[in-house]
mmCIF file of C-alpha atoms and ligand atoms in Angstrom:
data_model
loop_
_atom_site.group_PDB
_atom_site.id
_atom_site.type_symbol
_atom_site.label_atom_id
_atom_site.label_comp_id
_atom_site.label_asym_id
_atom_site.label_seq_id
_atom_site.Cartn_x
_atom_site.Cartn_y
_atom_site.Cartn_z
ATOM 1 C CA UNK A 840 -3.096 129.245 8.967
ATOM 2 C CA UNK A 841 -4.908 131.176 6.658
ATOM 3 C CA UNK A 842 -8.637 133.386 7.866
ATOM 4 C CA UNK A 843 -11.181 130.286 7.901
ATOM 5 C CA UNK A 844 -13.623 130.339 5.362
ATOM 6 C CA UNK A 845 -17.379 131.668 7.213
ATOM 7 C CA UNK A 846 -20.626 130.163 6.354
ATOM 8 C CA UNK A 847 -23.977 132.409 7.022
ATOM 9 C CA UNK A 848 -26.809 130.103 7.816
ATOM 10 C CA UNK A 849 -30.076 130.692 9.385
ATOM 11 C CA UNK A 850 -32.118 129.100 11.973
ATOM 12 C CA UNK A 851 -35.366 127.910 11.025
ATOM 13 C CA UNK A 852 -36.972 124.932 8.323
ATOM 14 C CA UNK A 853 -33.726 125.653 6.018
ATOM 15 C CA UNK A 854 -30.912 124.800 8.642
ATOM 16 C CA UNK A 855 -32.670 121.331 9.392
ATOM 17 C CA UNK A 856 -31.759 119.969 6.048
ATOM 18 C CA UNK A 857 -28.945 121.869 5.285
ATOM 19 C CA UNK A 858 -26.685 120.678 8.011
ATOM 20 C CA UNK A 859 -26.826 116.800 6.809
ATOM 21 C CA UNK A 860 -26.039 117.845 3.329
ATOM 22 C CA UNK A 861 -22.465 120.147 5.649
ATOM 23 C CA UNK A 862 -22.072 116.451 7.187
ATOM 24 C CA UNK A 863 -22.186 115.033 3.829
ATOM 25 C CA UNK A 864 -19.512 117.855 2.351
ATOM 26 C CA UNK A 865 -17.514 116.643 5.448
ATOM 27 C CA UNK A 866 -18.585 120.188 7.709
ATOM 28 C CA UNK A 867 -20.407 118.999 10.956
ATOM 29 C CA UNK A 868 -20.600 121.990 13.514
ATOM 30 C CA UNK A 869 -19.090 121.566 16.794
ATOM 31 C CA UNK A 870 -21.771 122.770 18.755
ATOM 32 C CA UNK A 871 -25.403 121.531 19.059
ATOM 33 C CA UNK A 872 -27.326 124.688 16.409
ATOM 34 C CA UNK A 873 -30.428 124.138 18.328
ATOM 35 C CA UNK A 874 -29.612 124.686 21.788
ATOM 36 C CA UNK A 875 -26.395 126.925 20.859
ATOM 37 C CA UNK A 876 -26.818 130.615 22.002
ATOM 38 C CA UNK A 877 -23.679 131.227 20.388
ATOM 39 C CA UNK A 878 -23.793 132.870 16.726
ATOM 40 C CA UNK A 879 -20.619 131.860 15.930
ATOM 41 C CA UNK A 880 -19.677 128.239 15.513
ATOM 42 C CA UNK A 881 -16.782 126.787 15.088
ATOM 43 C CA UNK A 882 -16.559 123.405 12.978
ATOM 44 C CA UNK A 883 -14.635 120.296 13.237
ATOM 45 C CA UNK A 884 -12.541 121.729 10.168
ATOM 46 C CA UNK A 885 -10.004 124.289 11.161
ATOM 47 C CA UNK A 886 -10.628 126.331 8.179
ATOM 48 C CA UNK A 887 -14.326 126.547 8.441
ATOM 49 C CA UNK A 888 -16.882 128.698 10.823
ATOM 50 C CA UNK A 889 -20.516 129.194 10.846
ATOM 51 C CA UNK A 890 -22.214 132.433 11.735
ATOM 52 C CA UNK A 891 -26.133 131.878 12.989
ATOM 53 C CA UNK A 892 -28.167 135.043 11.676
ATOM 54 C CA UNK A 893 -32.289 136.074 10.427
ATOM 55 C CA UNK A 894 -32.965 134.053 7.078
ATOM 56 C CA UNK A 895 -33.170 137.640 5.630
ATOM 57 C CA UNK A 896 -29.441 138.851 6.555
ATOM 58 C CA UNK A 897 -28.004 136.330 5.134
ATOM 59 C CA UNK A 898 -27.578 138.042 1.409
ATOM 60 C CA UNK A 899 -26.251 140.851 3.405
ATOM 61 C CA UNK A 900 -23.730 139.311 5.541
ATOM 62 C CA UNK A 901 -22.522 137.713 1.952
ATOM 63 C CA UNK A 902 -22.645 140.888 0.091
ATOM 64 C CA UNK A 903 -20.509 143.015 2.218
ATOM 65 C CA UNK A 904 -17.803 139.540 2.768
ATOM 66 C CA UNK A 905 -18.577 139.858 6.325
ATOM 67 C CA UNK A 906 -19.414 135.871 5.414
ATOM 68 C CA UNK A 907 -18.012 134.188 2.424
ATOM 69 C CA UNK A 908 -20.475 132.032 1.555
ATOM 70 C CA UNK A 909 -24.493 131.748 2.764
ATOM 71 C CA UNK A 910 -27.823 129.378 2.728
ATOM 72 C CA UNK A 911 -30.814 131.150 1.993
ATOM 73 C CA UNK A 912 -33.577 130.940 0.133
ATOM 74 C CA UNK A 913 -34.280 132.184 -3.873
ATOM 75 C CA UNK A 914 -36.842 134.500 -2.278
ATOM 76 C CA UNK A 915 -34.760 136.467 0.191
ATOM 77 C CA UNK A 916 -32.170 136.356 -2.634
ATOM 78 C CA UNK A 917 -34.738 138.010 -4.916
ATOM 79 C CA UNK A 918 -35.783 140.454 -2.747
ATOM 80 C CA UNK A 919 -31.974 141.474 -1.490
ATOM 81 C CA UNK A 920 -31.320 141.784 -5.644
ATOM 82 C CA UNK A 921 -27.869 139.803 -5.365
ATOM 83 C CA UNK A 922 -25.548 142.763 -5.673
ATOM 84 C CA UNK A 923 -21.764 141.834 -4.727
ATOM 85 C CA UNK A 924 -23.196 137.872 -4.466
ATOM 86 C CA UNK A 925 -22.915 135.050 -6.146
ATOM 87 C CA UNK A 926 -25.864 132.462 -6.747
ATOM 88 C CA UNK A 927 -23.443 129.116 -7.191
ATOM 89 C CA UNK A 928 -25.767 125.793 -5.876
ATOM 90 C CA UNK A 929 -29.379 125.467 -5.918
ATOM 91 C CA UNK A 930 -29.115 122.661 -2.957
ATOM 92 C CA UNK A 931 -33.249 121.587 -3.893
ATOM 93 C CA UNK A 932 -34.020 122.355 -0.264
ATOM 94 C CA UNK A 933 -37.261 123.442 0.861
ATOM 95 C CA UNK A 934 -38.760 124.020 -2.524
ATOM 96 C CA UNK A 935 -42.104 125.861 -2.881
ATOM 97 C CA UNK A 936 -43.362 128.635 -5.420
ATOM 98 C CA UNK A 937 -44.372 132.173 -4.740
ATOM 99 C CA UNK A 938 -47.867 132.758 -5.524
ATOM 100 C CA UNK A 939 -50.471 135.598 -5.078
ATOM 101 C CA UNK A 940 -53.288 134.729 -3.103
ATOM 102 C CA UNK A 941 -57.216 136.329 -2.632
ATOM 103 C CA UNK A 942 -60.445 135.140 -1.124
ATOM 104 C CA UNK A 943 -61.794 132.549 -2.099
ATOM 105 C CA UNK A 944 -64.258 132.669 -5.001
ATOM 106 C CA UNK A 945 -64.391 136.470 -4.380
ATOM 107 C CA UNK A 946 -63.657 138.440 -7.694
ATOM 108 C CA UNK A 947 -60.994 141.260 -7.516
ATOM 109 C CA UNK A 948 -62.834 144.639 -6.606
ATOM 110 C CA UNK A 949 -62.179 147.135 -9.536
ATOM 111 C CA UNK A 950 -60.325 149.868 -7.584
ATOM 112 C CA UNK A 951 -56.689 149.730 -7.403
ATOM 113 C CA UNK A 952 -55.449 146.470 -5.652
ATOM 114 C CA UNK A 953 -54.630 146.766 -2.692
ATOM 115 C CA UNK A 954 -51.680 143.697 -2.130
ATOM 116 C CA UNK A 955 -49.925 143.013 1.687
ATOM 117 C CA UNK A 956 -46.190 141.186 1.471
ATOM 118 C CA UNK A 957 -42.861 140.243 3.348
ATOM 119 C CA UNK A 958 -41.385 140.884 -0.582
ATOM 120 C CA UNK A 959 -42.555 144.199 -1.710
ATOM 121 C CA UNK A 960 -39.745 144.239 -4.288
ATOM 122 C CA UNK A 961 -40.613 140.795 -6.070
ATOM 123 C CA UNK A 962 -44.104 142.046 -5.547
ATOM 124 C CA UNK A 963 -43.395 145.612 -7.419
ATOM 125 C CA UNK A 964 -41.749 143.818 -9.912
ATOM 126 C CA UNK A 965 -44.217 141.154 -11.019
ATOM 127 C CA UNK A 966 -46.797 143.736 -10.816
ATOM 128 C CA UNK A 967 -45.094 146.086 -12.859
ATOM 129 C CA UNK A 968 -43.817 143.901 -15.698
ATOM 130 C CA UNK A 969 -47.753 143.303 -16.131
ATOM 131 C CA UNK A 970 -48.646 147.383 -16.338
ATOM 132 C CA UNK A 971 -50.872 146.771 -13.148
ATOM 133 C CA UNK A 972 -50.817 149.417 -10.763
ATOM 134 C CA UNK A 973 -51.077 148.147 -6.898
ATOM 135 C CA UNK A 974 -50.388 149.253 -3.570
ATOM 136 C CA UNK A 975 -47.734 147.676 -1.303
ATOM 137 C CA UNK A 976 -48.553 146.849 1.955
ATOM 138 C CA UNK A 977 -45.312 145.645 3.539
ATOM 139 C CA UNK A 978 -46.195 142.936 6.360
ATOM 140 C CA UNK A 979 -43.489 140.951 8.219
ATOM 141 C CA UNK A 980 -45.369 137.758 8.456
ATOM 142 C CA UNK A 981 -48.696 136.235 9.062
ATOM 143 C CA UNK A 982 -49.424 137.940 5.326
ATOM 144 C CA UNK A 983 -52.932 134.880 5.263
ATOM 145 C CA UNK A 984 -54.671 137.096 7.942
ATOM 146 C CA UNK A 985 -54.884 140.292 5.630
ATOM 147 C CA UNK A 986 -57.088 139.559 3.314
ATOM 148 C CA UNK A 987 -59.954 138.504 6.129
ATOM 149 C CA UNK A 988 -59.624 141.372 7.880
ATOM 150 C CA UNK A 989 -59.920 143.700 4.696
ATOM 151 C CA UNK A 990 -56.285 144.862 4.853
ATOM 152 C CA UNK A 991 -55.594 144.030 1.418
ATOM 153 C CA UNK A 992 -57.196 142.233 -1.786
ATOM 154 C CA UNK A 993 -54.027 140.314 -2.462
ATOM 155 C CA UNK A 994 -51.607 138.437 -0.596
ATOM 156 C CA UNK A 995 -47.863 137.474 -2.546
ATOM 157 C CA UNK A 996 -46.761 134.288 -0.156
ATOM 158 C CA UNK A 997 -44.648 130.927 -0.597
ATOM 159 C CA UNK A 998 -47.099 128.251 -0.868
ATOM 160 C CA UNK A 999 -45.951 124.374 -0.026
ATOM 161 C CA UNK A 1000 -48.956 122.398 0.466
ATOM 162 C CA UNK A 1001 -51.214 125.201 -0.160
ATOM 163 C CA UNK A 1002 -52.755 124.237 3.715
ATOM 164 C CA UNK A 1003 -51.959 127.670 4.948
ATOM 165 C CA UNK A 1004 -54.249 129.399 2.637
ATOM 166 C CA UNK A 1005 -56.738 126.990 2.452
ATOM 167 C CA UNK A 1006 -57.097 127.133 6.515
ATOM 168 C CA UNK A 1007 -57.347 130.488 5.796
ATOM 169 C CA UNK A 1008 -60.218 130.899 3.325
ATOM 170 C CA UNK A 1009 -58.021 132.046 0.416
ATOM 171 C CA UNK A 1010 -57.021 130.547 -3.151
ATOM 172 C CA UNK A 1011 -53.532 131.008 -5.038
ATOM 173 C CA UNK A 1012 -53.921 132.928 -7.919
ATOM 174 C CA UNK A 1013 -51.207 133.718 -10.256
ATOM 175 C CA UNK A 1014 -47.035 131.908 -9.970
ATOM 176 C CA UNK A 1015 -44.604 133.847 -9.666
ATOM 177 C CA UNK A 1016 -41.535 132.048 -9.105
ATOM 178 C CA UNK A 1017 -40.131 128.803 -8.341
ATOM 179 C CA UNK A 1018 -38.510 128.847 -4.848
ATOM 180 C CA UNK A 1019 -35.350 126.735 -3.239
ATOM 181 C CA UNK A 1020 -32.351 126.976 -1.356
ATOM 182 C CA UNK A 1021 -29.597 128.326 -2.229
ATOM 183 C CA UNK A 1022 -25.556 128.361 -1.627
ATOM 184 C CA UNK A 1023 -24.670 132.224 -2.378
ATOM 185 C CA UNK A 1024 -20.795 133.290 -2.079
ATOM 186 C CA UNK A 1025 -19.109 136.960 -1.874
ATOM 187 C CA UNK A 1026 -17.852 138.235 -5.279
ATOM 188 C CA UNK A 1027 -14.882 139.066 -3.605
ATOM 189 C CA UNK A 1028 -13.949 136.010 -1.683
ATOM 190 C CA UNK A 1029 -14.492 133.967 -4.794
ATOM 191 C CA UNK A 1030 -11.456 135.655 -6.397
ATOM 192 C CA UNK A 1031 -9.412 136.245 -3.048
ATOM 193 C CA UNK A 1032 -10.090 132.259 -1.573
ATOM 194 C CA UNK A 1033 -10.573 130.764 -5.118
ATOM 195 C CA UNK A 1034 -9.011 127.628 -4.395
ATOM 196 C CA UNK A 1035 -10.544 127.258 -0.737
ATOM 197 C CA UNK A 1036 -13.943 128.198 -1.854
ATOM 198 C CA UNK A 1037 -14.109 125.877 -5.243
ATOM 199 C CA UNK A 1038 -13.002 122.967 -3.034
ATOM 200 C CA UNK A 1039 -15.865 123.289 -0.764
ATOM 201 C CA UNK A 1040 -18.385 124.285 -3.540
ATOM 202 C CA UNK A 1041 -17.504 121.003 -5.385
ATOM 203 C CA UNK A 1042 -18.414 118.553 -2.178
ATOM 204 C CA UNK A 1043 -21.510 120.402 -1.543
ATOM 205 C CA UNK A 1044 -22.208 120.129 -5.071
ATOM 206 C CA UNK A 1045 -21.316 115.997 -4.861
ATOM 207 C CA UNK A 1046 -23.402 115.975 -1.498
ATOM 208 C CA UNK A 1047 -26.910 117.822 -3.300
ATOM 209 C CA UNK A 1048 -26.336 114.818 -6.117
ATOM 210 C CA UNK A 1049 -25.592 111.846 -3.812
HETATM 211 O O1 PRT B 1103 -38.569 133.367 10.943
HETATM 212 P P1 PRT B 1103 -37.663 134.388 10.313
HETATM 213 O O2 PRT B 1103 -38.363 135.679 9.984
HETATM 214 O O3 PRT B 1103 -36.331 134.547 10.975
HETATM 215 O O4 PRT B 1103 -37.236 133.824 8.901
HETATM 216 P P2 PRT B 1103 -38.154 133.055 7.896
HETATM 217 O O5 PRT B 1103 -39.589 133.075 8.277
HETATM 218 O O6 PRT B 1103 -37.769 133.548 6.535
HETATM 219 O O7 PRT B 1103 -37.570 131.584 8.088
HETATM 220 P P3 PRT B 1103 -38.284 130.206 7.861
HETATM 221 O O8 PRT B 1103 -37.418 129.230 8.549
HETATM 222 O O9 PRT B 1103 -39.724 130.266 8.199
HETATM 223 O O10 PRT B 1103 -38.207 130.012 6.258
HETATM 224 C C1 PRT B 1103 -36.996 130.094 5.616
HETATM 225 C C2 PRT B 1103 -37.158 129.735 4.136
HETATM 226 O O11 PRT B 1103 -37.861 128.518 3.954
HETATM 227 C C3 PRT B 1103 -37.887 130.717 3.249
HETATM 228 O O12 PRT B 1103 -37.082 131.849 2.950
HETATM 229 C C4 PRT B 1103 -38.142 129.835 2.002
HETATM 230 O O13 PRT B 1103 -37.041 129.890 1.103
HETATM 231 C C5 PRT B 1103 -38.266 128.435 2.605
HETATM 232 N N1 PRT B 1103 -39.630 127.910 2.564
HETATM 233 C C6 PRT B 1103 -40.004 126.814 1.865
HETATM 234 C C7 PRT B 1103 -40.722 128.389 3.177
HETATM 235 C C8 PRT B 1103 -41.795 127.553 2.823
HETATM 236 N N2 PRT B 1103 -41.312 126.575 2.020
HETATM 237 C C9 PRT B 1103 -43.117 127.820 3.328
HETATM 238 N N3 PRT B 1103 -44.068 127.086 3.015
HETATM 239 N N4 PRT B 1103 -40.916 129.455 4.008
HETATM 240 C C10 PRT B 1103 -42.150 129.690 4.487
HETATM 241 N N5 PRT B 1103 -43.257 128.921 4.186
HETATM 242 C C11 PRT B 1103 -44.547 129.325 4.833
HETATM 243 C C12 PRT B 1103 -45.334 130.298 3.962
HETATM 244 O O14 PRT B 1103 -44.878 131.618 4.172
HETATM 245 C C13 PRT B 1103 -46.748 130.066 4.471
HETATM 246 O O15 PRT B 1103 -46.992 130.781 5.666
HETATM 247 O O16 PRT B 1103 -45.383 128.223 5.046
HETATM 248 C C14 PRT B 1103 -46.728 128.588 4.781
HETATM 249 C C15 PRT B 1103 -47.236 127.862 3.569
HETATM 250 O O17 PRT B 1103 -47.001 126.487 3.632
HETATM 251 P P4 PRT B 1103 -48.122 125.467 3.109
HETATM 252 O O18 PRT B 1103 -47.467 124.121 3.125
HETATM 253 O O19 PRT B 1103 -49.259 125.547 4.079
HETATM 254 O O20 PRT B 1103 -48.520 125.879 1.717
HETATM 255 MG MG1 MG B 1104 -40.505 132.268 9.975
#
């Protein structure tokens, strides 16, 4: 019996529609995810386990082939950078875009922006590419708040319905990237479980199209 093949997911909106499309590629955990306190799973396939980390570990986990293959989203991909990953199946969950954000109907003040996000690296980048200079405020959630409270002139955010920022007096400004889920595997593992990996990459791919 070859190692089973481990699957980093995460708790949160992302595992809700990601384990119908596992049921779909025949993967159905054996344990109940919700109530589970375990963070490793075991499947009803022999040759398949899930591990149950933080939405943002999961490129990490993947990277160093402590899990072969991962669910996460295209903006905790972007902001890991992908290094030792592979990006193989968008599976259209959860799309939104990544957007900055300001007050309002409030112009920009003049002095050097001052912009608070879970993503300074996407943030940096975007920036950057432009030849604006701005200062990163690295925030670990709740980013809508600092604007009001005059931490910052920008927020960069996911917007979905765009309800979050309007409850929250604020406006998206400028897109700066399309945002879904995706199925990530280790460089590594795709050469050393070729066979194993393809196999299960093809009836995700048939469950994401049916
Ligand atoms: O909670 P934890 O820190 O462990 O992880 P997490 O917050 O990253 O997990 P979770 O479950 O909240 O989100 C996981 C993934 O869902 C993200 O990495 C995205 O790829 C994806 N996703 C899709 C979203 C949204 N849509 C989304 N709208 N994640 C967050 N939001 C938030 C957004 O940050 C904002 O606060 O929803 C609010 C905006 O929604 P609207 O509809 O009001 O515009
Ligand atoms: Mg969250």
């Amino acid at each position: 019996m070859p190692e089973p093949l481990t699957i980093a997911l995460a708790k949160g909106r992302i595992l809700d529609e990601t384990l119908p499309l596992l049921a779909r590629a025949g993967i159905e955990p054996a344990d109940d995810l919700a109530s589970s306190r375990r963070l490793v799973i075991a499947t009803n396939r022999d040759d398949v386990r899930l591990v149950l980390i933080r939405s943002a570990d999961v490129p990490t986990y993947v990277q160093y082939g402590a899990a072969d293959l991962g669910v996460a989203g295209k903006d905790v991909l972007a902001e890991h950078g992908g290094n030792g990953l592979y990006e193989r199946v968008d599976l259209k969950i959860a799309p939104c875009r990544m957007m900055t954000a300001g007050i309002d109907g409030r112009p920009l003040p003049r002095h050097r922006l001052r912009v608070a996000t879970k993503y300074p690296r996407i943030t940096e980048r975007f920036f950057h590419r432009q030849g604006r200079q701005v200062e990163l405020i690295k925030l670990y959630g709740s980013m809508e708040l600092a604007p009001m409270v005059g931490l910052a002139d920008l927020i960069v955010d996911l917007v979905d319905t765009g309800n979050t920022l309007k409850a929250n007096g604020l406006a998206p400004l400028e897109h700066i990237m399309d945002v879904s889920t995706r199925l990530i595997i280790n460089r590594a593992a795709q050469k050393m479980k070729h066979r194993a990996i393809t196999a299960l990459v093809e009836r995700v791919e048939a469950a994401v199209a049916g």
